[in-house]
Coordinates of C-alpha atoms and ligand atoms in Angstrom, one line a residue:
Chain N
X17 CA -57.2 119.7 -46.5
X18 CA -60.6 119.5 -44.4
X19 CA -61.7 116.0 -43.4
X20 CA -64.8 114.6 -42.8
X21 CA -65.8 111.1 -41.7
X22 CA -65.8 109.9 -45.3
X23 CA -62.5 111.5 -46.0
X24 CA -60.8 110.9 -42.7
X25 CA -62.3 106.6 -43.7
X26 CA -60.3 107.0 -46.6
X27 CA -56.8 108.2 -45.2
X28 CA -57.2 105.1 -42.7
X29 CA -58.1 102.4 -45.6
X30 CA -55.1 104.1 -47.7
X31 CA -53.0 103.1 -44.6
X32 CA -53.6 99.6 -44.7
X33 CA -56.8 99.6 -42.4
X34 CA -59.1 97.1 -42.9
X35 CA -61.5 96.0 -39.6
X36 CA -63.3 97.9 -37.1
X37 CA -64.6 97.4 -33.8
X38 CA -65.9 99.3 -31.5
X39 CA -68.7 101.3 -29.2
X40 CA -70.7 104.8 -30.3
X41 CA -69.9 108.3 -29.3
X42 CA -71.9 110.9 -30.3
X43 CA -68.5 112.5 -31.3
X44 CA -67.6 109.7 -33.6
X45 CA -71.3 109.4 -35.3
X46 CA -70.6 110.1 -38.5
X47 CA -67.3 107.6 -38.3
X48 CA -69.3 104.7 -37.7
X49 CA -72.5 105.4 -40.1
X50 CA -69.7 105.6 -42.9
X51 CA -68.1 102.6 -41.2
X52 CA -71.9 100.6 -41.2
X53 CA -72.5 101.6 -44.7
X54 CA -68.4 100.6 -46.5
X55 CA -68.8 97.2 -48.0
X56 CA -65.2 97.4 -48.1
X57 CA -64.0 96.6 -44.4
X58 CA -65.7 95.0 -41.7
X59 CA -67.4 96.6 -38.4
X60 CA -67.9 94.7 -35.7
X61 CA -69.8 96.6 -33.1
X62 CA -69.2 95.6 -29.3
X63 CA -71.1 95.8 -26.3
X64 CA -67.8 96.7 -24.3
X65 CA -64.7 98.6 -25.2
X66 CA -62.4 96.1 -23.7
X67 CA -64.8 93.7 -25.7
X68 CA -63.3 95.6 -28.8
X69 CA -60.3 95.2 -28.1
X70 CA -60.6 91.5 -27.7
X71 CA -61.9 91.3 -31.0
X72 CA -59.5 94.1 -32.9
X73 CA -57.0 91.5 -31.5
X74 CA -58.5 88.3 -32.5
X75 CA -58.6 89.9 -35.9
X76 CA -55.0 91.2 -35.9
X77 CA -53.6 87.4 -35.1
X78 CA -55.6 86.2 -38.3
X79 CA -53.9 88.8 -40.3
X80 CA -56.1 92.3 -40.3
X81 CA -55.1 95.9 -39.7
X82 CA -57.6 96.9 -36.9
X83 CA -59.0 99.8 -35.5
X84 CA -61.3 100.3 -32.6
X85 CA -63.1 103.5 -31.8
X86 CA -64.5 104.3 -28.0
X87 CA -65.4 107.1 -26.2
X88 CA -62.6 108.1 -23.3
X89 CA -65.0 106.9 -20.4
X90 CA -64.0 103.6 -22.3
X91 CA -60.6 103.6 -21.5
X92 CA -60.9 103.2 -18.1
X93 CA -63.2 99.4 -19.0
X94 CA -60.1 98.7 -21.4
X95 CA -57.0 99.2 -18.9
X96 CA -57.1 95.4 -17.8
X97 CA -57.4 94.1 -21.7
X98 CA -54.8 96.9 -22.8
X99 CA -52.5 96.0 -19.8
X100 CA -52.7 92.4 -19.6
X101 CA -53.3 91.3 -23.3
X102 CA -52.1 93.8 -25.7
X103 CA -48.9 95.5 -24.2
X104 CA -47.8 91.7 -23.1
X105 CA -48.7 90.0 -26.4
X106 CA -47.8 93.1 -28.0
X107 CA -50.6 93.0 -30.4
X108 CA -51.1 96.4 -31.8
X109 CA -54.2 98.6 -32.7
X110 CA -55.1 101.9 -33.5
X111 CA -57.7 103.3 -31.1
X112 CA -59.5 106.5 -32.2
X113 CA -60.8 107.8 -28.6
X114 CA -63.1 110.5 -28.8
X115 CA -62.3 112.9 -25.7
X116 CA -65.9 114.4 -24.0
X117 CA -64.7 116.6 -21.4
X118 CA -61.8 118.6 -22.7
X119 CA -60.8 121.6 -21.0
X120 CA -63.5 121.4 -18.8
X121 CA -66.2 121.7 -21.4
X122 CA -68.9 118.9 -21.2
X123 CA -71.8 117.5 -19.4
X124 CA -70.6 116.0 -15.8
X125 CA -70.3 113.1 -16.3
X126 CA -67.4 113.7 -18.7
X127 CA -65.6 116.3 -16.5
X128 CA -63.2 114.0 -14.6
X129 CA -62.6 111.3 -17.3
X130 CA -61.7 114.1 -19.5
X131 CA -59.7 116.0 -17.4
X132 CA -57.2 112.8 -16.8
X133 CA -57.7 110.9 -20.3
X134 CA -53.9 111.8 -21.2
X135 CA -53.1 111.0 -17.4
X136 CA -54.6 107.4 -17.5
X137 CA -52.9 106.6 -21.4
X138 CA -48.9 107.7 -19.6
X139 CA -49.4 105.6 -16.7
X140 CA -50.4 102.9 -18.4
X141 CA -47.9 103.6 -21.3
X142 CA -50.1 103.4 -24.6
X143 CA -48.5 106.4 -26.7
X144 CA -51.2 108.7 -27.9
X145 CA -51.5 111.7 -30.6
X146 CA -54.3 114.6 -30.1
X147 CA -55.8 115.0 -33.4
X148 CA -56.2 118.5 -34.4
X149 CA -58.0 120.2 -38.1
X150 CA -54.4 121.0 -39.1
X151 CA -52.5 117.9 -38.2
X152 CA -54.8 114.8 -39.5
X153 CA -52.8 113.4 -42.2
X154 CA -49.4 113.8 -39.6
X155 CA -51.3 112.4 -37.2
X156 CA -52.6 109.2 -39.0
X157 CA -48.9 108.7 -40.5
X158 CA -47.1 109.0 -37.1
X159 CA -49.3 107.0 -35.2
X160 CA -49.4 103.8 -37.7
X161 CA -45.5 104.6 -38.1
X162 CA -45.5 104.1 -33.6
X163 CA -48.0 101.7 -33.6
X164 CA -46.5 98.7 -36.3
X165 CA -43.1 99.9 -34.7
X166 CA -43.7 98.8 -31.1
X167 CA -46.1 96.8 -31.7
X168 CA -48.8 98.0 -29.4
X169 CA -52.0 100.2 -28.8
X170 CA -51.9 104.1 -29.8
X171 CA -54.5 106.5 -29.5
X172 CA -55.3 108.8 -31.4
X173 CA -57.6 111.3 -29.1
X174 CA -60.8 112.7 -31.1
X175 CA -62.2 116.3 -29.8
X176 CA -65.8 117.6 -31.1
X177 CA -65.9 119.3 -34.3
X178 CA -62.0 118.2 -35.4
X179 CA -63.8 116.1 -38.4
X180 CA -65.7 118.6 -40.2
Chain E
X8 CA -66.1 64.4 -14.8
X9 CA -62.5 66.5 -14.1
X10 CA -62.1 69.9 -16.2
X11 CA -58.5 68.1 -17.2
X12 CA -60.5 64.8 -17.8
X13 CA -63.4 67.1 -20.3
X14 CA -60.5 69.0 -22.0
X15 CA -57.9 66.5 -22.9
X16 CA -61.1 64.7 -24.3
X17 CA -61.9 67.9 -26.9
X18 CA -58.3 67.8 -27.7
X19 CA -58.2 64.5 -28.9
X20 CA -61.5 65.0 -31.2
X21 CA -59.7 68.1 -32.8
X22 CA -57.0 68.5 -35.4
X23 CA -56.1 71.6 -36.5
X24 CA -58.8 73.9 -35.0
X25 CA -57.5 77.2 -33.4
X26 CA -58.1 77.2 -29.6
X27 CA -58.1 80.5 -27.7
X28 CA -58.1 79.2 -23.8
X29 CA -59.6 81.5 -20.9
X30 CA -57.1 82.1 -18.1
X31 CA -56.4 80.5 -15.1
X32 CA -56.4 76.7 -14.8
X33 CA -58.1 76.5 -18.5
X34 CA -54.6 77.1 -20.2
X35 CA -52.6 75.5 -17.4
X36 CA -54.2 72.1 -18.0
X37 CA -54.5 72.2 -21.8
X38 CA -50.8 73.3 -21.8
X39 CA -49.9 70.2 -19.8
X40 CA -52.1 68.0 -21.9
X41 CA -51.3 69.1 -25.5
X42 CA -49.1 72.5 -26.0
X43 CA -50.4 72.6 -29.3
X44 CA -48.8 76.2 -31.4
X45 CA -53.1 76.1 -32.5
X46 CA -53.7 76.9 -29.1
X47 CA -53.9 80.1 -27.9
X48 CA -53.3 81.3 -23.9
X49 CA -54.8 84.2 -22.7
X50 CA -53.5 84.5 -19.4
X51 CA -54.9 88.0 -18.4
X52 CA -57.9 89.8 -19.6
X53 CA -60.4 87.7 -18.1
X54 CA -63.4 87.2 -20.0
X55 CA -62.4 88.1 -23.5
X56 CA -61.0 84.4 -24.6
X57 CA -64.6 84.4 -26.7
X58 CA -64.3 87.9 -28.2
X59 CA -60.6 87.0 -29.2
X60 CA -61.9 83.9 -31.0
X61 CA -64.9 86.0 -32.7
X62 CA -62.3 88.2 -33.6
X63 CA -60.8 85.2 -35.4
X64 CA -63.6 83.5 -36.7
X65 CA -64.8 86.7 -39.0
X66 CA -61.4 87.5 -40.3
X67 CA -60.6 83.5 -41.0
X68 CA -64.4 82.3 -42.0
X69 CA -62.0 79.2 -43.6
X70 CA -60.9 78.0 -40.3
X71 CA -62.7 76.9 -37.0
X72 CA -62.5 78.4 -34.3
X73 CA -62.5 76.6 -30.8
X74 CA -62.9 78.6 -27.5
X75 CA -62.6 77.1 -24.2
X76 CA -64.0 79.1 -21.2
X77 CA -64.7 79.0 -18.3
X78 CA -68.2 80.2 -16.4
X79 CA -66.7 83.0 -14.2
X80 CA -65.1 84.1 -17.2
X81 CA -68.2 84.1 -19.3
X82 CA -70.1 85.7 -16.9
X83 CA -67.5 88.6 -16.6
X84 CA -68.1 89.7 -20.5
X85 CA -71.9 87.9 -21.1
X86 CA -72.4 90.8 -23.8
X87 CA -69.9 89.0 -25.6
X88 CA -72.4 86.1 -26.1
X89 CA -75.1 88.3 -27.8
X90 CA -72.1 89.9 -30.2
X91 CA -71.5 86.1 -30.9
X92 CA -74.9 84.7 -31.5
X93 CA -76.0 88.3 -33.4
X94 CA -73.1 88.2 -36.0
X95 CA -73.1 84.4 -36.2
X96 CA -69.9 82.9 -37.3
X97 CA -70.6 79.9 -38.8
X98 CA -66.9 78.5 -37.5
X99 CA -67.2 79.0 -34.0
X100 CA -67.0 76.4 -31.3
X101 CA -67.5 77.7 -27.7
X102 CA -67.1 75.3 -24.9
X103 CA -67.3 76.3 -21.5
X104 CA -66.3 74.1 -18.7
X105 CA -68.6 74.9 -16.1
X106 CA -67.4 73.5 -12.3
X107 CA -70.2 76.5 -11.2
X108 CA -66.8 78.1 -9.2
X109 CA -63.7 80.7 -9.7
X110 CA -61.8 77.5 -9.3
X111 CA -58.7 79.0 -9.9
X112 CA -58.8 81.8 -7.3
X113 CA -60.2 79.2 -4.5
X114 CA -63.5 77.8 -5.3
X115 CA -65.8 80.9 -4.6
X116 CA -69.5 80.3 -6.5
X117 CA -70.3 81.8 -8.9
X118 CA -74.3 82.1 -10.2
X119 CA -74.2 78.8 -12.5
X120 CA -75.6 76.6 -10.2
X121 CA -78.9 78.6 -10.8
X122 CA -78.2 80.1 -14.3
X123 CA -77.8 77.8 -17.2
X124 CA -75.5 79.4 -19.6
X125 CA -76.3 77.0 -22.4
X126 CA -80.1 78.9 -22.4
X127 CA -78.4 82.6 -22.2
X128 CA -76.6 81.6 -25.5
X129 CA -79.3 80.1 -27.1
X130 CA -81.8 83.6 -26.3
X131 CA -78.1 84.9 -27.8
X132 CA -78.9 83.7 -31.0
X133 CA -76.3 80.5 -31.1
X134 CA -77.6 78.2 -33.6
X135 CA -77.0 74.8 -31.3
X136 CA -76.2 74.4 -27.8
X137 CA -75.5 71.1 -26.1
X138 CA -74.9 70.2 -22.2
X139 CA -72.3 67.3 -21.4
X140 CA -71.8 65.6 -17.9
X141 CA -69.9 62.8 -18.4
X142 CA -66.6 62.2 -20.7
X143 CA -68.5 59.9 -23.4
X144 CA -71.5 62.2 -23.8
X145 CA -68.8 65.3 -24.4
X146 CA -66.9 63.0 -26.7
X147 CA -70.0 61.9 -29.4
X148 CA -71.1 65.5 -28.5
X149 CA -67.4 67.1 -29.4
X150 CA -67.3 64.9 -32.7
X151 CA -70.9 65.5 -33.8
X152 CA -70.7 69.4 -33.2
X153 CA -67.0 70.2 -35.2
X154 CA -69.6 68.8 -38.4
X155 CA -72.4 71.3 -38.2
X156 CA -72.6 75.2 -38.6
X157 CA -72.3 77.5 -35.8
X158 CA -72.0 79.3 -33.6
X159 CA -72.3 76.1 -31.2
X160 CA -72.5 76.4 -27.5
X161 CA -71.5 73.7 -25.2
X162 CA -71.8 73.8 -21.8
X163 CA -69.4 70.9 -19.8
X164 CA -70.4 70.3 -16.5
X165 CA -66.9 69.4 -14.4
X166 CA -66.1 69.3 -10.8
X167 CA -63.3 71.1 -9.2
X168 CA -60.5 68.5 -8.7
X169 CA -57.4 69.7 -10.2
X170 CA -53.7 68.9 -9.9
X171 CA -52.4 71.0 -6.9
X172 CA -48.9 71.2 -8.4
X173 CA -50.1 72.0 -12.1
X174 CA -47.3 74.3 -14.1
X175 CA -48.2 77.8 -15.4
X176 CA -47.8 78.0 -19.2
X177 CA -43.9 78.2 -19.5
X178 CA -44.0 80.5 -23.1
X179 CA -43.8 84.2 -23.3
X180 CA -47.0 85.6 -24.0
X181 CA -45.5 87.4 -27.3
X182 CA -44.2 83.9 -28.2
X183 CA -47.2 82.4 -27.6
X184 CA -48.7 85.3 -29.7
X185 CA -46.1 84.7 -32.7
X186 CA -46.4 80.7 -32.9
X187 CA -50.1 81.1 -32.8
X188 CA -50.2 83.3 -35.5
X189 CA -47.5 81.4 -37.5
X190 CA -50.5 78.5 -38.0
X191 CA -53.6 80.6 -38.7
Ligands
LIG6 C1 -60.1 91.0 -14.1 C2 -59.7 89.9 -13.3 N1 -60.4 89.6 -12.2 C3 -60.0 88.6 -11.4 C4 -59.0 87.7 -11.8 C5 -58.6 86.6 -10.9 N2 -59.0 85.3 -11.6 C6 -58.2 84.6 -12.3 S1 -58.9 83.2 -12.9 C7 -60.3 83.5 -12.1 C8 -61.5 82.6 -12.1 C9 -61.9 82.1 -13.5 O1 -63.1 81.4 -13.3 P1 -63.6 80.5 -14.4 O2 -63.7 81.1 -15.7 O3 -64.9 79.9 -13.9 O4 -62.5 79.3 -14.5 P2 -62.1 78.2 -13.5 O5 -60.9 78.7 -12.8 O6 -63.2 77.9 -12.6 O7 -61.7 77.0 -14.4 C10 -60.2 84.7 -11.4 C11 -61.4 85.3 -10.7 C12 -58.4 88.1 -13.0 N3 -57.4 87.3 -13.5 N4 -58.7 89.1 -13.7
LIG7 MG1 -65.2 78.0 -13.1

C-alpha cells in the first residue's frame, strides 16, 4: 500500500499514538498540516527540537504515546536532551526525522548533517529505522515494538518523496 | 532571601502539585528539604524543566503543574516561555528563583541583573506574573497564585548562599522517573 500523510497519521494513531510535538520540515509538510487539522490528538509545536523532546517527555510521564517530528539538522540541538534526559530516565518516543542531505543530494547546508545523520544516532545509541515506500507498515511496527521495549528514543529517518 | 530559604517556603504552601525542578542546586535543595515522589529532578538537559512541565500540564489539564527554574536555565531555552504563554495551560505554575548567577557552576552572571524575566513572560503571553524578594511576600504570593488560572510567572529574587556540603539527589534517574509517574 501507498501512504500519504493522512494515511501514514492513521497507521501511527492505530499504534497507540496520541501527542505530537515538534519543529517543520518542508519534508514533513503535509505530516503536520494533517497533524494541525486532527481534533483527535494534540500538536504541540516547539520552537526547539530538544524543546520537543522536553515536552514529548512531559507528556509520556502523564500517560501519552508521543511522537516528535524534526528535521536531521535538529538532531544535533537534541543530543544533550536525548543523552542526558531520555536515555537516563529512559522515557521513550518515536522521532520521525526527516533526512535533507541524503546521498549528497541537497542544498549545502544539508550536505554534512546528512551525510553523518546515521553517524550521530550510533554514537549516541538511539536505534533508528530508514523508512522506505515498501517498508512503512514494517517500519512503524518494529520501531514501536524497539521503542516500548527499551524504553527509549527511536528514529525513524524520513527521505523526500517516501510519503506519497 | 536564600534559594533554600524561597523553596522550602513554596513547598510548604503546596500539597500535591507536580514539581519538575531545573538542574543543579534547584533539585539538590528541594531534595534535601522535602523528597517529595511529586517532585520531579531533572538533573541534565538544562533548560527544559519548563517544557517537561508544559508537557505535563496539557496532557493532565486536572492537575497543576509546578515548575521551579532557575534564570540561567530559563535563559538557555527562552522560546520555551512563548510556547508556554501561546498555548496557555491554565495549570501551570512557573517559579524561577533568580540569584542573577550560574550558581551552581561558580557564580558566573548571567543577564538578569539587567533583564527582568517576569516582563519577557508577560510579552509571552502568561496571564499573571508576580516578583518576590523576601520570604513573606513569596509566601502570600505562593498561596494567592496556586488559586487563580494560569500560566503564572513568578520571579523570586534570592542570593547565592548555599550549603557547601549539599547532597546530590541519591535516586536513580529512572526511579525518579517511575515514582513520579506512579503519582500523576
Ligand atoms: C547544557 C549544559 N550546559 C551547562 C551545564 C552546567 N550547569 C549546570 S547547572 C548550571 C547553572 C544553572 O543556572 P541557574 O538556572 O541560574 O541555576 P542556579 O545554579 O543559579 O540555581 C550550569 C551552567 C549543564 N548542566 N548543561
Ligand atoms: Mg541562577
Amino acid at each position: 500500500m501507498i501512504y500519504n500523510a493522512s494515511s501514514f497519521i492513521y497507521l501511527l494513531k492505530q499504534q497507540g499514538i496520541n501527542f505530537f510535538s515538534g519543529v517543520p520540515c518542508s519534508i514533513l509538510t503535509g505530516i503536520i498540516r494533517e497533524l494541525i487539522d486532527d481534533d483527535s490528538v494534540t500538536y504541540v509545536s516547539s520552537t526547539r527540537e530538544d524543546e520537543a523532546v522536553g515536552i514529548a517527555s512531559g507528556a509520556y510521564m502523564a500517560g501519552k504515546s508521543p511522537v516528535v517530528l524534526m528535521q536531521n539538522s535538529g538532531l544535533g540541538n537534541s543530543l544533550n536532551v536525548l543523552t542526558s534526559l531520555s536515555l537516563i530516565y529512559k522515557i521513550p518516543c518515536l522521532m520521525l526525522v526527516s533526512w535533507r542531505g541524503y546521498k549528497g543530494k541537497d542544498a549545502p547546508e544539508h550536505l554534512i548533517a546528512g551525510d553523518i545523520s546515521e553517524k550521530i544516532l550510533r554514537v549516541a545509541g538511539i536505534p533508528f529505522f530508514v523508512l522506505e515506500k515498501e517498508n512503512i507498515e514494517n517500519v512503524i511496527m518494529s520501531a514501536m515494538k524497539l521503542m516500548k521495549e527499551k524504553s527509549i528514543p527511536v528514529v525513524i529517518l524520513i527521505k523526500n518523496g517516501v510519503l506519497g | 532571601m536564600k534559594r533554600a530559604e524561597a523553596i522550602k517556603t513554596v513547598l510548604t504552601v503546596l500539597s500535591d502539585e507536580l514539581v519538575v525542578h531545573a538542574n543543579g542546586l534547584i533539585c539538590r535543595e528541594s531534595f534535601v528539604i522535602n523528597d517529595r515522589p511529586q517532585n520531579f529532578y531533572m538533573i541534565g538537559s538544562m533548560g527544559l524543566a519548563a517544557s517537561i512541565g508544559l508537557g505535563i500540564a496539557v496532557s493532565k489539564p486536572e492537575r497543576k503543574i509546578v515548575v521551579f527554574d532557575g534564570d540561567g536555565n530559563v535563559l538557555m531555552n527562552m522560546g520555551t516561555l512563548a510556547q508556554i504563554g501561546t498555548l496557555c495551560p491554565e495549570n501551570f505554575y512557573h517559579f524561577v528563583f533568580d540569584n542573577e548567577v550560574y550558581g551552581s557552576t561558580g557564580n558566573q552572571p548571567t543577564l538578569t541583573n539587567v533583564i527582568e524575566l517576569e516582563k519577557v513572560a508577560r510579552a509571552s503571553g502568561y496571564i499573571k506574573t508576580y516578583r518576590a524578594i523576601n520570604s513573606g511576600e513569596l509566601r502570600v504570593i505562593a498561596e494567592e497564585c496556586l488559586k487563580i488560572k494560569g500560566p503564572v510567572f513568578i520571579l523570586v529574587k534570592v542570593n547565592t548562599e548555599y550549603d557547601k556540603k549539599i547532597e546530590r539527589v541519591s535516586h536513580a534517574p529512572e526511579e525518579i522517573k517511575k515514582r513520579f509517574m506512579a503519582v500523576i
